[in-house]
Amino acid sequence: MAPGWAAGRSLTFPNMLRLVRRVLFQRGTERARLSSGWVHRAPDVNSFASRTNTCGELRAAHVGQEVTLCGWIQYQRQGLFLVLRDFQGLTQIIIPQDEAHSHVRKLLSNAPVESVVRVTGIVSSRPPGQENPKMPTGDIEVKAETAEVLNFCKKLPFEIKDFIKKSEALRMQYRYLDLRSSQLQYNLRLRSQVVMRMREYLCNHHGFVDVETPTLFKRTPGGAKEFLVPSREAGKFYSLPQSPQQFKQLLMIGGLDRYFQVARCYRDEGSRPDRQPEFTQIDIEMSFVDQAGIQRLIEGLLQYSWPEERGPIMTPFPTMTYDEALADYGTDKPDTRFGMKIVDISDTLRRLDIGFVQNVLTYPHGTAKAICIPQGARYLKHKDLESLKEAAKSRFNQEIMDVICRPDGSLKSLLTKFLGEEQQSELIRVLNMQVDDVVLLAVGDHKRVCSALGSLRLESADLLEAAGMVLRDPAALHFLWVVDFPLFLPKEENPSELESAHHPFTAPHPLDTDLLYSDPTKVRSQHYDLVLNGSEIGGGSIRIHNAEQQRFVLEKVLKEDSEVLSHLLEALEFGAPPHGGIALGLDRLISLIVGSPSIRDVIAFPKSFKGRDLMGNAPDYVTPEELEPYHIHVSWPAAETEAKKN
Amino acid sequence: RLLAGGGGGWSFSTRCFSGKDGGRRAAGAGRGGAGLTREGAGPAEREQIPILQTNSGPGLTGLITIASHLVKQAKKEQLLGSSAEEKAVVHQWLEYRVTQVGRQSSREDTRTVLKDLNAHLEDKVYLAGNSFTLADILMYYGLHHVMVDLTVQEKEIYLNVSRWFNHIQHYPGVRQHLTNVIFIKNRLYTSAH
């Protein structure tokens, strides 16, 4: 047999059955069917409503029936027919032309687009040749007998039809109109169904308890990004939580065994763009569990909840350590859909007689690394390369050198005068360079070099794809667990001080507990991140359940005031079980499932990129009288005081 | 989609654990963890036994059982064979699939399987004769990892298996995300059978 013999790469029975199921039940993909997706019985969407059917469900089988439809006028051909729309689809309504129905004709002809009407009529087949194969209801039309305009619509600020491009700000301001578009309808309904599946899996299949934790709490250490809520006690404020972290641990200590919540979390990012101040997490915590247990749970959860048309999901997900991720991909959330991994070329360059290279390589973390952009010379322009190098300089303070492989196999670079024949061949071999490939190389501190190259790797991929190369399969699902993070990292502002890489409650790796006392920077944590196609969709950890260890971490390593966490520390002393958990970013997850670049498209009423609600105009001023019970005065910045005076 | 056709009241989720204790840990009996692969199970140990969780009634166990059940739910019973003889032949190959073609097969075992199949497929289009059945589907998934690694010469030696495999992998909807195995149409090695 061939040397690559791999009995281990065969399909497991469960994964095999998932494939079999898809073969057996495959049909064309159709968004309109989403509502009857995985549910036990198709839900009765017409219950309690004054309609008999939706605008999406009538078919040839209904011909002859009298139906009542309610919906919005999508389009009107003056007095002849109109297209009625609701959340499930479109139906063609024929306006009666005869004298007996002249009042119906008058009513419907005069109703503006997007008016809400109720129509009763008989379902008929469309005349031969007039069927519309692209429309689910394309075989039929409804001959209106009676009609009622339930509400008129005034002149719209823009057209509802999908293909009209609208400005983002206008869409935000009229969000309720934007919600009528089929894309947003699909996104929100899919989100609802995915969450429903998650509840089924967690509660019904695995006995989780859904608990709502408080949203009015108090500031936590390191909680600089928390929104404050005034209280009537002078000088005292509530705080909106960034996550239910403390409460989920307390629930475990309270014996709930396994908890989950679709939790609203709040983060005051200040002026950071493209961040929603409130977002949703699927928050999970379990007792008597280890890392592997949580990982298998999440794999099963995602497998069960993933929409059929975007699946299937193969488990288990591959795992990578933090060190590997950083060294090979330059980031703690690698996009493994394509290669272009970072290659270490320290040994090759070590032998060169270049002063600064030699110098850097003598330092403890000094290194030389490179990435190889395939066909870079053909797909990228000179200015693309320059902008890549510029980006590395400005964002990472890292110099980048480029090497191009000419058609004759020789190398073109500022370095070539230092490279002998043999060394050029070695570089080509080590990086597996082909003709027209472009290599970007960097020399310096390991972390900085890798981060810079990692960032350029992603930017190059974007540039290659923009220039027409097929690099990353948009339908591919590359999940990845990243593990073995360091427990502590030096603070950015002050590298002599330490802060938690994840949060202060994360447990150290059991083999590293001694290092906690002797050399905390070397301690690995029990923190795990879940990455999908290069985006982080979840993160969690096994927690510290020993009060003494927790107090030590807080006071001695992080130098935080443990007084504010005294309730949690005391709770750990009253028989806390071993526990751990994870939180999945629901908005990010849904946006990846539907293929939307922004999480705003999966949230019903998102904030603008400055964190404002453009529709309702929030945040807004309050009067000094309203502030009085909270013992607060506004201290206006100088510029605004001037503006208010004028 | 899975259930809209069937109209029954069940949901599909597989939970599986290693057959270390002879199978049959009670599905959903509240054992800790997600009920998936047991701790300490290495890649070379026994095959995971799949369980179909139904909301009403007990779960179904076993690859063939669950696959056959799905076929009936999908109202595609012809995939299990039309006549009594055909049904028996399909079942025979399903049994063969589970007993002889496992993840832990040695090279020797796999060679035997390929020989058996090659002989059987000499005068047949599909495993059950002239119709595409569940036996072809499950044998395809079971053998994919083997076929992927065969050399050009080996693919020629097991010529009938190659012909059958290439046919099945092109069947609509079967291959999905699995890699397409390349088969060269011209003989390179053997001039005679």
mmCIF file with all atom_site columns, C-alpha atoms in Angstrom, chain A residues 483-585:
data_model
loop_
_atom_site.group_PDB
_atom_site.id
_atom_site.type_symbol
_atom_site.label_atom_id
_atom_site.label_alt_id
_atom_site.label_comp_id
_atom_site.label_asym_id
_atom_site.label_entity_id
_atom_site.label_seq_id
_atom_site.pdbx_PDB_ins_code
_atom_site.Cartn_x
_atom_site.Cartn_y
_atom_site.Cartn_z
_atom_site.occupancy
_atom_site.B_iso_or_equiv
_atom_site.pdbx_formal_charge
_atom_site.auth_seq_id
_atom_site.auth_comp_id
_atom_site.auth_asym_id
_atom_site.auth_atom_id
_atom_site.pdbx_PDB_model_num
ATOM 1   C CA . VAL A 1 483 ? -5.201  25.949 23.674 1.00 0.00 ? 483 VAL A CA 1
ATOM 2   C CA . ASP A 1 484 ? -2.228  26.304 26.024 1.00 0.00 ? 484 ASP A CA 1
ATOM 3   C CA . PHE A 1 485 ? -2.361  30.077 26.242 1.00 0.00 ? 485 PHE A CA 1
ATOM 4   C CA . PRO A 1 486 ? -0.116  31.712 28.810 1.00 0.00 ? 486 PRO A CA 1
ATOM 5   C CA . LEU A 1 487 ? -2.040  32.501 32.012 1.00 0.00 ? 487 LEU A CA 1
ATOM 6   C CA . PHE A 1 488 ? -0.549  35.992 32.338 1.00 0.00 ? 488 PHE A CA 1
ATOM 7   C CA . LEU A 1 489 ? 0.739   38.574 29.922 1.00 0.00 ? 489 LEU A CA 1
ATOM 8   C CA . PRO A 1 490 ? 2.794   41.680 30.621 1.00 0.00 ? 490 PRO A CA 1
ATOM 9   C CA . LYS A 1 491 ? 0.654   44.816 30.589 1.00 0.00 ? 491 LYS A CA 1
ATOM 10  C CA . GLU A 1 492 ? 1.017   46.827 27.413 1.00 0.00 ? 492 GLU A CA 1
ATOM 11  C CA . GLU A 1 493 ? 1.473   50.140 29.196 1.00 0.00 ? 493 GLU A CA 1
ATOM 12  C CA . ASN A 1 494 ? 3.811   48.682 31.802 1.00 0.00 ? 494 ASN A CA 1
ATOM 13  C CA . PRO A 1 495 ? 5.539   45.407 30.897 1.00 0.00 ? 495 PRO A CA 1
ATOM 14  C CA . SER A 1 496 ? 6.828   44.866 34.427 1.00 0.00 ? 496 SER A CA 1
ATOM 15  C CA . GLU A 1 497 ? 3.255   44.296 35.607 1.00 0.00 ? 497 GLU A CA 1
ATOM 16  C CA . LEU A 1 498 ? 1.106   41.316 34.730 1.00 0.00 ? 498 LEU A CA 1
ATOM 17  C CA . GLU A 1 499 ? -2.502  41.040 33.663 1.00 0.00 ? 499 GLU A CA 1
ATOM 18  C CA . SER A 1 500 ? -4.667  38.003 32.923 1.00 0.00 ? 500 SER A CA 1
ATOM 19  C CA . ALA A 1 501 ? -4.595  36.808 29.343 1.00 0.00 ? 501 ALA A CA 1
ATOM 20  C CA . HIS A 1 502 ? -8.231  35.677 29.658 1.00 0.00 ? 502 HIS A CA 1
ATOM 21  C CA . HIS A 1 503 ? -9.606  36.712 33.068 1.00 0.00 ? 503 HIS A CA 1
ATOM 22  C CA . PRO A 1 504 ? -8.451  36.368 36.676 1.00 0.00 ? 504 PRO A CA 1
ATOM 23  C CA . PHE A 1 505 ? -10.613 33.290 37.362 1.00 0.00 ? 505 PHE A CA 1
ATOM 24  C CA . THR A 1 506 ? -8.899  31.054 34.809 1.00 0.00 ? 506 THR A CA 1
ATOM 25  C CA . ALA A 1 507 ? -7.156  28.022 36.288 1.00 0.00 ? 507 ALA A CA 1
ATOM 26  C CA . PRO A 1 508 ? -3.518  27.277 35.637 1.00 0.00 ? 508 PRO A CA 1
ATOM 27  C CA . HIS A 1 509 ? -2.532  24.049 33.867 1.00 0.00 ? 509 HIS A CA 1
ATOM 28  C CA . PRO A 1 510 ? -2.330  21.416 36.635 1.00 0.00 ? 510 PRO A CA 1
ATOM 29  C CA . LEU A 1 511 ? 1.313   20.708 35.790 1.00 0.00 ? 511 LEU A CA 1
ATOM 30  C CA . ASP A 1 512 ? 2.240   24.389 36.110 1.00 0.00 ? 512 ASP A CA 1
ATOM 31  C CA . THR A 1 513 ? 0.786   25.192 39.549 1.00 0.00 ? 513 THR A CA 1
ATOM 32  C CA . ASP A 1 514 ? 4.226   25.398 41.156 1.00 0.00 ? 514 ASP A CA 1
ATOM 33  C CA . LEU A 1 515 ? 5.377   27.910 38.537 1.00 0.00 ? 515 LEU A CA 1
ATOM 34  C CA . LEU A 1 516 ? 2.579   30.166 39.743 1.00 0.00 ? 516 LEU A CA 1
ATOM 35  C CA . TYR A 1 517 ? 4.678   30.955 42.776 1.00 0.00 ? 517 TYR A CA 1
ATOM 36  C CA . SER A 1 518 ? 8.138   30.929 41.217 1.00 0.00 ? 518 SER A CA 1
ATOM 37  C CA . ASP A 1 519 ? 7.666   32.291 37.683 1.00 0.00 ? 519 ASP A CA 1
ATOM 38  C CA . PRO A 1 520 ? 4.087   33.210 36.783 1.00 0.00 ? 520 PRO A CA 1
ATOM 39  C CA . THR A 1 521 ? 4.928   34.299 33.230 1.00 0.00 ? 521 THR A CA 1
ATOM 40  C CA . LYS A 1 522 ? 5.673   30.681 32.349 1.00 0.00 ? 522 LYS A CA 1
ATOM 41  C CA . VAL A 1 523 ? 2.354   29.292 33.559 1.00 0.00 ? 523 VAL A CA 1
ATOM 42  C CA . ARG A 1 524 ? 0.069   27.815 30.908 1.00 0.00 ? 524 ARG A CA 1
ATOM 43  C CA . SER A 1 525 ? -3.618  28.367 31.433 1.00 0.00 ? 525 SER A CA 1
ATOM 44  C CA . GLN A 1 526 ? -6.656  26.149 30.993 1.00 0.00 ? 526 GLN A CA 1
ATOM 45  C CA . HIS A 1 527 ? -8.163  28.640 28.612 1.00 0.00 ? 527 HIS A CA 1
ATOM 46  C CA . TYR A 1 528 ? -9.407  27.576 25.173 1.00 0.00 ? 528 TYR A CA 1
ATOM 47  C CA . ASP A 1 529 ? -10.606 29.677 22.270 1.00 0.00 ? 529 ASP A CA 1
ATOM 48  C CA . LEU A 1 530 ? -12.816 28.462 19.439 1.00 0.00 ? 530 LEU A CA 1
ATOM 49  C CA . VAL A 1 531 ? -11.948 29.872 16.023 1.00 0.00 ? 531 VAL A CA 1
ATOM 50  C CA . LEU A 1 532 ? -13.988 29.589 12.829 1.00 0.00 ? 532 LEU A CA 1
ATOM 51  C CA . ASN A 1 533 ? -12.438 30.617 9.523  1.00 0.00 ? 533 ASN A CA 1
ATOM 52  C CA . GLY A 1 534 ? -10.057 32.964 11.288 1.00 0.00 ? 534 GLY A CA 1
ATOM 53  C CA . SER A 1 535 ? -12.658 34.613 13.529 1.00 0.00 ? 535 SER A CA 1
ATOM 54  C CA . GLU A 1 536 ? -12.917 33.963 17.236 1.00 0.00 ? 536 GLU A CA 1
ATOM 55  C CA . ILE A 1 537 ? -16.411 32.699 17.995 1.00 0.00 ? 537 ILE A CA 1
ATOM 56  C CA . GLY A 1 538 ? -15.966 31.553 21.564 1.00 0.00 ? 538 GLY A CA 1
ATOM 57  C CA . GLY A 1 539 ? -13.670 31.317 24.500 1.00 0.00 ? 539 GLY A CA 1
ATOM 58  C CA . GLY A 1 540 ? -13.729 29.699 27.897 1.00 0.00 ? 540 GLY A CA 1
ATOM 59  C CA . SER A 1 541 ? -11.710 28.106 30.594 1.00 0.00 ? 541 SER A CA 1
ATOM 60  C CA . ILE A 1 542 ? -11.615 25.769 33.538 1.00 0.00 ? 542 ILE A CA 1
ATOM 61  C CA . ARG A 1 543 ? -11.881 27.994 36.616 1.00 0.00 ? 543 ARG A CA 1
ATOM 62  C CA . ILE A 1 544 ? -9.890  28.198 39.825 1.00 0.00 ? 544 ILE A CA 1
ATOM 63  C CA . HIS A 1 545 ? -12.050 26.525 42.463 1.00 0.00 ? 545 HIS A CA 1
ATOM 64  C CA . ASN A 1 546 ? -9.586  26.825 45.323 1.00 0.00 ? 546 ASN A CA 1
ATOM 65  C CA . ALA A 1 547 ? -10.037 30.077 47.276 1.00 0.00 ? 547 ALA A CA 1
ATOM 66  C CA . GLU A 1 548 ? -6.406  30.284 48.334 1.00 0.00 ? 548 GLU A CA 1
ATOM 67  C CA . GLN A 1 549 ? -5.148  29.951 44.789 1.00 0.00 ? 549 GLN A CA 1
ATOM 68  C CA . GLN A 1 550 ? -7.676  32.526 43.577 1.00 0.00 ? 550 GLN A CA 1
ATOM 69  C CA . ARG A 1 551 ? -6.699  35.008 46.284 1.00 0.00 ? 551 ARG A CA 1
ATOM 70  C CA . PHE A 1 552 ? -3.018  34.505 45.456 1.00 0.00 ? 552 PHE A CA 1
ATOM 71  C CA . VAL A 1 553 ? -3.585  35.161 41.772 1.00 0.00 ? 553 VAL A CA 1
ATOM 72  C CA . LEU A 1 554 ? -5.613  38.300 42.480 1.00 0.00 ? 554 LEU A CA 1
ATOM 73  C CA . GLU A 1 555 ? -3.472  39.844 45.188 1.00 0.00 ? 555 GLU A CA 1
ATOM 74  C CA . LYS A 1 556 ? 0.062   38.663 44.599 1.00 0.00 ? 556 LYS A CA 1
ATOM 75  C CA . VAL A 1 557 ? 0.285   38.209 40.837 1.00 0.00 ? 557 VAL A CA 1
ATOM 76  C CA . LEU A 1 558 ? -2.245  40.679 39.433 1.00 0.00 ? 558 LEU A CA 1
ATOM 77  C CA . LYS A 1 559 ? -1.962  43.066 42.380 1.00 0.00 ? 559 LYS A CA 1
ATOM 78  C CA . GLU A 1 560 ? -5.702  43.723 42.320 1.00 0.00 ? 560 GLU A CA 1
ATOM 79  C CA . ASP A 1 561 ? -7.895  44.647 45.238 1.00 0.00 ? 561 ASP A CA 1
ATOM 80  C CA . SER A 1 562 ? -9.585  41.387 46.185 1.00 0.00 ? 562 SER A CA 1
ATOM 81  C CA . GLU A 1 563 ? -12.027 43.148 48.497 1.00 0.00 ? 563 GLU A CA 1
ATOM 82  C CA . VAL A 1 564 ? -14.437 43.842 45.670 1.00 0.00 ? 564 VAL A CA 1
ATOM 83  C CA . LEU A 1 565 ? -14.573 40.088 44.915 1.00 0.00 ? 565 LEU A CA 1
ATOM 84  C CA . SER A 1 566 ? -14.895 39.007 48.526 1.00 0.00 ? 566 SER A CA 1
ATOM 85  C CA . HIS A 1 567 ? -18.285 37.376 47.890 1.00 0.00 ? 567 HIS A CA 1
ATOM 86  C CA . LEU A 1 568 ? -16.828 35.076 45.256 1.00 0.00 ? 568 LEU A CA 1
ATOM 87  C CA . LEU A 1 569 ? -13.711 34.287 47.261 1.00 0.00 ? 569 LEU A CA 1
ATOM 88  C CA . GLU A 1 570 ? -15.809 33.376 50.270 1.00 0.00 ? 570 GLU A CA 1
ATOM 89  C CA . ALA A 1 571 ? -18.130 31.265 48.142 1.00 0.00 ? 571 ALA A CA 1
ATOM 90  C CA . LEU A 1 572 ? -15.131 29.250 46.903 1.00 0.00 ? 572 LEU A CA 1
ATOM 91  C CA . GLU A 1 573 ? -14.409 28.382 50.521 1.00 0.00 ? 573 GLU A CA 1
ATOM 92  C CA . PHE A 1 574 ? -17.828 26.849 51.076 1.00 0.00 ? 574 PHE A CA 1
ATOM 93  C CA . GLY A 1 575 ? -17.392 23.699 49.022 1.00 0.00 ? 575 GLY A CA 1
ATOM 94  C CA . ALA A 1 576 ? -17.061 24.860 45.429 1.00 0.00 ? 576 ALA A CA 1
ATOM 95  C CA . PRO A 1 577 ? -17.016 22.011 42.891 1.00 0.00 ? 577 PRO A CA 1
ATOM 96  C CA . PRO A 1 578 ? -14.462 21.952 40.078 1.00 0.00 ? 578 PRO A CA 1
ATOM 97  C CA . HIS A 1 579 ? -16.089 23.799 37.210 1.00 0.00 ? 579 HIS A CA 1
ATOM 98  C CA . GLY A 1 580 ? -15.475 25.423 33.853 1.00 0.00 ? 580 GLY A CA 1
ATOM 99  C CA . GLY A 1 581 ? -17.352 26.882 30.959 1.00 0.00 ? 581 GLY A CA 1
ATOM 100 C CA . ILE A 1 582 ? -17.390 28.788 27.738 1.00 0.00 ? 582 ILE A CA 1
ATOM 101 C CA . ALA A 1 583 ? -19.198 31.612 26.000 1.00 0.00 ? 583 ALA A CA 1
ATOM 102 C CA . LEU A 1 584 ? -19.972 31.745 22.285 1.00 0.00 ? 584 LEU A CA 1
ATOM 103 C CA . GLY A 1 585 ? -20.437 35.076 20.540 1.00 0.00 ? 585 GLY A CA 1
#
